[in-house]
């Protein structure tokens, strides 16, 4: 069976819609190549000590795993020489990484979570890589933190790879959402999902219920109503899933619908997930697939970031459910 490769898809987006410049195509292909290397490293499991802690902590005080550090290095090394980037930033780096002077600089900023869900590494559950692409502001030659602080609506592309039973790359360049599966023999990403659309309704929710005592009333109300099932106010039974790897939870929602929530609560006052490299790229993808994403009160993509590693409450997925939870927040 003939399948469209990632390269072919990007060239067609460039030709037919003017969506992808050669520079952006290079950027996305380099990220895809880095994801192949990370996928290979992840698949070695305990043989390569992938889940081992390295004794260091990232800027948010989280213990770094060996593979958090490797994945970050792979992405930085792959992206610094191509001439397509002005700078990059990552969960694993406190400040932006500027392109070394020996390389040409390009017009894009890359924002990434090199390894999402890394606490799942030692138990062999799916992890992934999330990325977001912004334009470097006009006239800025030495981008600092401020250059990155753009709302999610400014993203020109976003995507994530999930290293599960299969390695899958999900991508949007602002023209719908497509999925590619890594063909390990060929070494290429082949299109397996041509147009991903999230069903508007769902009977499946994802939330870490161990935080229930800390939830705000609108979240508590929504989950209570789901749990009440057929005889409750919603009149239908709900199922629950929580992988604890956002990439895997969001991939499931893109595949069959659902709502994902990591809301702000009494413990995580600003939410647990990070705006720039988790919430924004995932919200862009989810909206492009016909879903919705809010922090309970506001569309995530419209939030003006104040800091690189800022956190945010996240409610995303099937449109009608996200609107329901958001309505509960606005009524409260
Ligand atoms: P990371 O591994 O990049 O720090 O992100 C983990 C995130 C996200 O993937 C997941 O949804 C969430 O943390 C899980 O949090 P809990 O362990 O609190 O359930
Ligand atoms: Mn993450
Ligand atoms: Mn991470």
Short mmCIF file of C-alpha atoms and ligand atoms in Angstrom, two decimals:
data_model
loop_
_atom_site.label_atom_id
_atom_site.label_comp_id
_atom_site.label_asym_id
_atom_site.label_seq_id
_atom_site.Cartn_x
_atom_site.Cartn_y
_atom_site.Cartn_z
CA UNK A 1 0.00 0.00 0.00
CA UNK A 2 1.32 3.43 -0.91
CA UNK A 3 1.49 5.75 2.04
CA UNK A 4 2.31 9.44 2.12
CA UNK A 5 5.58 10.19 3.91
CA UNK A 6 6.05 13.12 6.26
CA UNK A 7 8.24 14.82 3.62
CA UNK A 8 5.58 14.43 0.95
CA UNK A 9 2.90 15.79 3.27
CA UNK A 10 4.99 18.86 4.10
CA UNK A 11 5.79 19.55 0.44
CA UNK A 12 2.11 19.28 -0.47
CA UNK A 13 1.18 21.67 2.34
CA UNK A 14 3.72 24.09 0.90
CA UNK A 15 2.54 23.70 -2.69
CA UNK A 16 -1.21 23.61 -2.22
CA UNK A 17 -1.79 25.86 0.77
CA UNK A 18 1.40 27.89 1.19
CA UNK A 19 1.38 26.65 4.79
CA UNK A 20 4.93 25.36 5.09
CA UNK A 21 8.00 27.32 4.02
CA UNK A 22 11.18 25.37 3.19
CA UNK A 23 12.61 26.59 6.51
CA UNK A 24 9.64 25.28 8.49
CA UNK A 25 9.78 21.99 6.57
CA UNK A 26 13.43 21.58 7.53
CA UNK A 27 12.56 22.31 11.15
CA UNK A 28 9.77 19.72 11.28
CA UNK A 29 11.85 17.09 9.49
CA UNK A 30 14.73 17.62 11.91
CA UNK A 31 12.40 17.25 14.88
CA UNK A 32 10.98 14.07 13.37
CA UNK A 33 14.50 12.72 12.96
CA UNK A 34 15.33 13.57 16.56
CA UNK A 35 12.13 11.80 17.66
CA UNK A 36 13.31 8.66 15.86
CA UNK A 37 16.54 8.75 17.86
CA UNK A 38 14.63 9.30 21.11
CA UNK A 39 12.20 6.50 20.24
CA UNK A 40 15.16 4.19 19.70
CA UNK A 41 16.70 5.19 23.03
CA UNK A 42 13.38 4.75 24.91
CA UNK A 43 12.88 1.29 23.42
CA UNK A 44 16.11 0.04 25.02
CA UNK A 45 14.35 0.23 28.39
CA UNK A 46 16.27 -1.07 31.41
CA UNK A 47 19.10 -2.23 29.10
CA UNK A 48 20.07 1.44 28.79
CA UNK A 49 18.90 2.46 32.25
CA UNK A 50 16.34 4.78 30.70
CA UNK A 51 14.41 5.36 33.92
CA UNK A 52 17.47 6.04 36.07
CA UNK A 53 17.69 9.35 37.87
CA UNK A 54 20.83 11.34 37.09
CA UNK A 55 20.90 13.20 40.39
CA UNK A 56 20.19 16.62 38.86
CA UNK A 57 16.98 18.67 38.94
CA UNK A 58 15.40 20.88 36.30
CA UNK A 59 14.42 24.50 36.90
CA UNK A 60 11.13 23.38 38.44
CA UNK A 61 12.86 21.18 40.98
CA UNK A 62 11.86 17.91 39.31
CA UNK A 63 14.43 15.10 39.38
CA UNK A 64 15.81 14.59 35.88
CA UNK A 65 15.90 11.09 34.43
CA UNK A 66 18.79 9.99 32.27
CA UNK A 67 16.50 10.06 29.27
CA UNK A 68 15.12 13.56 30.03
CA UNK A 69 18.69 14.78 29.62
CA UNK A 70 19.45 12.62 26.56
CA UNK A 71 16.22 13.64 24.79
CA UNK A 72 16.99 17.31 25.43
CA UNK A 73 20.53 16.91 24.05
CA UNK A 74 19.29 15.04 20.98
CA UNK A 75 16.81 17.83 20.18
CA UNK A 76 19.27 20.65 20.80
CA UNK A 77 22.06 19.05 18.77
CA UNK A 78 19.71 18.20 15.90
CA UNK A 79 18.31 21.72 15.71
CA UNK A 80 21.23 24.07 16.32
CA UNK A 81 23.09 23.85 12.99
CA UNK A 82 20.31 23.90 10.36
CA UNK A 83 19.93 27.67 10.11
CA UNK A 84 16.17 27.52 10.72
CA UNK A 85 16.09 28.61 14.36
CA UNK A 86 16.82 31.82 16.21
CA UNK A 87 16.66 30.10 19.62
CA UNK A 88 15.04 27.24 21.50
CA UNK A 89 13.76 26.61 24.99
CA UNK A 90 12.88 23.46 26.85
CA UNK A 91 11.47 22.09 30.07
CA UNK A 92 14.97 20.88 30.85
CA UNK A 93 16.73 24.24 30.37
CA UNK A 94 16.26 27.18 32.74
CA UNK A 95 16.84 29.85 30.09
CA UNK A 96 16.58 30.03 26.27
CA UNK A 97 19.31 28.36 24.24
CA UNK A 98 20.67 30.76 21.66
CA UNK A 99 22.11 29.39 18.44
CA UNK A 100 25.94 29.33 18.62
CA UNK A 101 27.59 32.04 16.53
CA UNK A 102 29.29 29.52 14.24
CA UNK A 103 25.87 28.64 12.76
CA UNK A 104 23.46 30.82 10.75
CA UNK A 105 20.30 31.98 12.51
CA UNK A 106 16.78 31.47 11.18
CA UNK A 107 13.36 32.94 11.79
CA UNK A 108 11.76 30.43 14.17
CA UNK A 109 11.70 29.75 17.90
CA UNK A 110 11.36 26.15 19.07
CA UNK A 111 9.70 25.33 22.40
CA UNK A 112 9.78 21.76 23.69
CA UNK A 113 9.09 19.18 26.34
CA UNK A 114 11.79 16.69 25.31
CA UNK A 115 10.31 13.82 27.28
CA UNK A 116 6.79 14.06 28.57
CA UNK A 117 5.63 11.53 31.15
CA UNK A 118 9.15 10.59 32.14
CA UNK A 119 7.99 9.32 35.54
CA UNK A 120 6.49 6.46 33.48
CA UNK A 121 9.86 5.41 32.04
CA UNK A 122 10.75 2.88 34.70
CA UNK A 123 7.35 1.17 34.38
CA UNK A 124 7.45 0.84 30.57
CA UNK A 125 4.42 3.05 29.92
CA UNK A 126 4.25 5.41 26.92
CA UNK A 127 6.21 8.66 27.02
CA UNK A 128 6.62 11.28 24.30
CA UNK A 129 8.06 14.55 22.96
CA UNK A 130 5.99 17.74 22.61
CA UNK A 131 6.99 20.75 20.50
CA UNK A 132 5.68 24.16 19.51
CA UNK A 133 7.00 26.53 16.84
CA UNK A 134 6.77 30.34 17.07
CA UNK A 135 8.16 33.07 14.85
CA UNK A 136 11.05 35.09 16.21
CA UNK A 137 9.71 38.68 16.54
CA UNK A 138 10.72 41.09 13.76
CA UNK A 139 14.06 42.78 14.35
CA UNK A 140 15.11 40.51 17.24
CA UNK A 141 18.55 39.03 16.56
CA UNK A 142 19.44 37.81 20.06
CA UNK A 143 16.16 36.35 21.34
CA UNK A 144 15.82 36.37 25.11
CA UNK A 145 12.97 35.15 27.32
CA UNK A 146 10.72 38.01 26.17
CA UNK A 147 10.84 36.89 22.52
CA UNK A 148 9.23 33.58 23.55
CA UNK A 149 6.39 35.05 25.59
CA UNK A 150 3.77 34.89 22.83
CA UNK A 151 0.23 33.57 23.24
CA UNK A 152 -0.51 30.13 21.76
CA UNK A 153 -2.55 31.61 18.89
CA UNK A 154 0.80 32.71 17.43
CA UNK A 155 2.06 29.13 16.97
CA UNK A 156 2.84 28.25 13.36
CA UNK A 157 3.14 24.52 14.02
CA UNK A 158 2.87 22.11 16.91
CA UNK A 159 3.15 18.39 17.36
CA UNK A 160 4.04 15.51 19.57
CA UNK A 161 5.50 12.05 19.27
CA UNK A 162 4.26 9.26 21.49
CA UNK A 163 6.64 6.38 22.10
CA UNK A 164 4.15 3.62 22.74
CA UNK A 165 3.68 0.18 21.24
CA UNK A 166 4.09 2.11 18.00
CA UNK A 167 5.88 5.45 17.66
CA UNK A 168 3.39 7.98 16.34
CA UNK A 169 3.91 11.60 15.34
CA UNK A 170 0.92 13.95 15.46
CA UNK A 171 1.30 17.28 13.68
CA UNK A 172 -0.53 20.48 12.85
CA UNK A 173 0.71 23.33 10.67
CA UNK A 174 -2.62 25.12 11.14
CA UNK A 175 -4.45 23.11 8.51
CA UNK A 176 -6.01 20.23 10.45
CA UNK A 177 -4.21 17.46 12.30
CA UNK A 178 -2.43 14.48 10.76
CA UNK A 179 -0.82 11.39 12.24
CA UNK A 180 2.24 9.44 11.06
CA UNK A 181 3.48 6.08 12.30
CA UNK A 182 7.18 5.24 12.34
CA UNK A 183 8.00 2.41 9.97
CA UNK A 184 11.08 1.06 11.74
CA UNK A 185 12.36 -0.97 8.77
CA UNK A 186 12.17 2.01 6.41
CA UNK A 187 13.09 4.57 9.06
CA UNK A 188 10.33 6.90 7.88
CA UNK A 189 7.16 8.38 9.28
CA UNK A 190 4.23 7.27 7.10
CA UNK A 191 0.83 8.91 7.23
CA UNK A 192 -1.70 6.73 9.02
CA UNK A 193 -4.28 9.36 10.02
CA UNK A 194 -5.13 11.81 7.27
CA UNK A 195 -7.51 14.05 9.15
CA UNK A 196 -7.89 13.62 12.90
CA UNK A 197 -11.24 14.83 14.24
CA UNK A 198 -12.23 14.66 17.92
CA UNK A 199 -15.87 13.62 18.42
CA UNK A 200 -17.82 16.50 20.01
CA UNK A 201 -19.37 14.25 22.64
CA UNK A 202 -17.73 11.70 24.88
CA UNK A 203 -18.34 9.41 27.83
CA UNK A 204 -14.72 9.20 28.92
CA UNK A 205 -12.85 11.52 31.25
CA UNK A 206 -9.21 11.69 32.36
CA UNK A 207 -8.18 13.30 35.64
CA UNK A 208 -5.88 12.37 38.51
CA UNK A 209 -8.60 11.62 41.08
CA UNK A 210 -6.09 11.52 43.95
CA UNK A 211 -6.26 15.34 43.82
CA UNK A 212 -10.06 15.35 44.37
CA UNK A 213 -9.89 16.92 47.83
CA UNK A 214 -8.03 19.88 46.32
CA UNK A 215 -10.34 20.53 43.36
CA UNK A 216 -12.33 23.73 42.94
CA UNK A 217 -16.16 23.42 43.12
CA UNK A 218 -16.80 23.50 39.32
CA UNK A 219 -14.42 20.56 38.73
CA UNK A 220 -15.86 18.66 41.68
CA UNK A 221 -19.37 19.24 40.35
CA UNK A 222 -18.46 18.05 36.84
CA UNK A 223 -16.71 14.86 38.01
CA UNK A 224 -19.48 14.08 40.54
CA UNK A 225 -22.00 14.33 37.71
CA UNK A 226 -19.92 12.00 35.51
CA UNK A 227 -19.61 9.50 38.36
CA UNK A 228 -23.36 9.61 39.02
CA UNK A 229 -23.83 7.94 35.62
CA UNK A 230 -27.11 7.04 33.97
CA UNK A 231 -29.33 7.97 36.90
CA UNK A 232 -27.50 11.26 37.56
CA UNK A 233 -27.97 14.68 35.91
CA UNK A 234 -25.94 13.70 32.83
CA UNK A 235 -28.14 10.66 32.13
CA UNK A 236 -25.25 8.52 30.89
CA UNK A 237 -22.45 6.38 32.29
CA UNK A 238 -18.85 7.62 32.02
CA UNK A 239 -15.60 5.68 31.85
CA UNK A 240 -12.31 6.92 33.33
CA UNK A 241 -8.70 6.76 32.06
CA UNK A 242 -5.51 8.36 33.39
CA UNK A 243 -2.14 7.36 31.91
CA UNK A 244 -0.13 10.13 33.62
CA UNK A 245 1.64 10.82 30.32
CA UNK A 246 -0.12 13.75 28.68
CA UNK A 247 1.02 12.57 25.23
CA UNK A 248 -0.74 9.23 25.69
CA UNK A 249 -3.88 10.75 27.20
CA UNK A 250 -4.16 13.35 24.42
CA UNK A 251 -3.46 10.76 21.74
CA UNK A 252 -6.35 8.67 23.08
CA UNK A 253 -8.62 11.72 22.96
CA UNK A 254 -7.57 12.45 19.36
CA UNK A 255 -8.36 8.83 18.52
CA UNK A 256 -11.73 8.33 20.15
CA UNK A 257 -12.71 11.48 22.02
CA UNK A 258 -12.67 12.27 25.73
CA UNK A 259 -11.92 15.09 28.13
CA UNK A 260 -8.54 15.60 29.83
CA UNK A 261 -8.22 17.75 32.92
CA UNK A 262 -5.33 18.90 35.04
CA UNK A 263 -7.13 21.89 36.55
CA UNK A 264 -5.68 24.38 38.97
CA UNK A 265 -6.49 23.31 42.51
CA UNK A 266 -5.63 24.05 46.13
CA UNK A 267 -2.24 22.31 45.78
CA UNK A 268 -1.32 23.42 42.25
CA UNK A 269 -2.59 26.99 42.39
CA UNK A 270 -1.54 27.73 38.84
CA UNK A 271 -2.14 24.21 37.57
CA UNK A 272 0.47 21.48 37.17
CA UNK A 273 1.18 21.51 33.44
CA UNK A 274 3.32 24.10 31.68
CA UNK A 275 1.72 26.65 29.36
CA UNK A 276 4.44 27.07 26.74
CA UNK A 277 5.51 23.48 26.04
CA UNK A 278 2.58 21.34 27.18
CA UNK A 279 -0.70 23.28 27.20
CA UNK A 280 -0.17 25.50 24.13
CA UNK A 281 0.97 22.88 21.61
CA UNK A 282 -1.66 20.40 22.80
CA UNK A 283 -4.39 23.08 22.71
CA UNK A 284 -3.43 24.07 19.16
CA UNK A 285 -3.61 20.42 18.07
CA UNK A 286 -6.89 19.79 19.88
CA UNK A 287 -8.54 22.92 18.42
CA UNK A 288 -7.28 22.02 14.94
CA UNK A 289 -8.96 18.63 15.42
CA UNK A 290 -12.29 20.28 16.27
CA UNK A 291 -11.95 20.08 20.06
CA UNK A 292 -11.62 22.82 22.67
CA UNK A 293 -9.08 23.80 25.35
CA UNK A 294 -9.54 26.18 28.27
CA UNK A 295 -8.15 26.78 31.74
CA UNK A 296 -11.74 26.73 32.99
CA UNK A 297 -12.25 30.41 32.38
CA UNK A 298 -10.33 31.33 29.26
CA UNK A 299 -9.22 29.80 25.96
CA UNK A 300 -5.68 28.55 26.63
CA UNK A 301 -4.35 29.79 23.28
CA UNK A 302 -5.25 33.38 24.20
CA UNK A 303 -3.35 33.48 27.49
CA UNK A 304 -0.45 35.96 27.43
CA UNK A 305 2.52 34.11 29.00
CA UNK A 306 4.47 35.97 31.68
CA UNK A 307 7.26 33.42 32.19
CA UNK A 308 8.89 30.60 30.23
CA UNK A 309 8.03 27.86 32.70
CA UNK A 310 4.64 29.22 33.75
CA UNK A 311 2.00 26.67 34.70
CA UNK A 312 -1.66 26.64 33.77
CA UNK A 313 -4.85 24.69 34.47
CA UNK A 314 -5.75 22.51 31.49
CA UNK A 315 -9.15 21.26 30.36
CA UNK A 316 -9.15 19.94 26.80
CA UNK A 317 -10.78 17.49 24.42
CA UNK A 318 -14.30 16.87 23.14
CA UNK A 319 -15.91 20.24 22.56
CA UNK A 320 -19.24 19.79 24.32
CA UNK A 321 -17.68 18.45 27.52
CA UNK A 322 -14.98 21.17 27.66
CA UNK A 323 -17.72 23.77 27.17
CA UNK A 324 -19.73 22.18 30.00
CA UNK A 325 -16.82 22.35 32.51
CA UNK A 326 -15.98 25.88 31.37
CA UNK A 327 -19.61 26.94 31.87
CA UNK A 328 -19.53 25.53 35.42
CA UNK A 329 -16.43 27.67 36.12
CA UNK A 330 -17.97 30.83 34.69
CA UNK A 331 -21.20 30.30 36.66
CA UNK A 332 -19.35 29.79 39.94
P1 LIG B 1 6.79 15.67 32.58
O1 LIG B 1 7.15 14.22 32.64
O2 LIG B 1 7.21 16.31 31.28
O3 LIG B 1 7.21 16.47 33.78
O4 LIG B 1 5.19 15.79 32.50
C1 LIG B 1 4.35 14.92 33.22
C2 LIG B 1 2.98 15.49 33.25
C3 LIG B 1 2.01 14.98 32.20
O5 LIG B 1 2.57 14.20 31.20
C4 LIG B 1 1.00 14.19 32.97
O6 LIG B 1 -0.29 14.41 32.46
C5 LIG B 1 1.12 14.68 34.38
O7 LIG B 1 2.42 15.19 34.52
C6 LIG B 1 0.89 13.57 35.37
O8 LIG B 1 0.84 14.11 36.62
P2 LIG B 1 0.49 13.23 37.93
O9 LIG B 1 1.71 12.40 38.20
O10 LIG B 1 0.22 14.28 38.98
O11 LIG B 1 -0.73 12.39 37.61
MN1 LIG B 2 5.57 17.04 30.30
MN1 LIG B 3 9.24 16.42 30.34
#
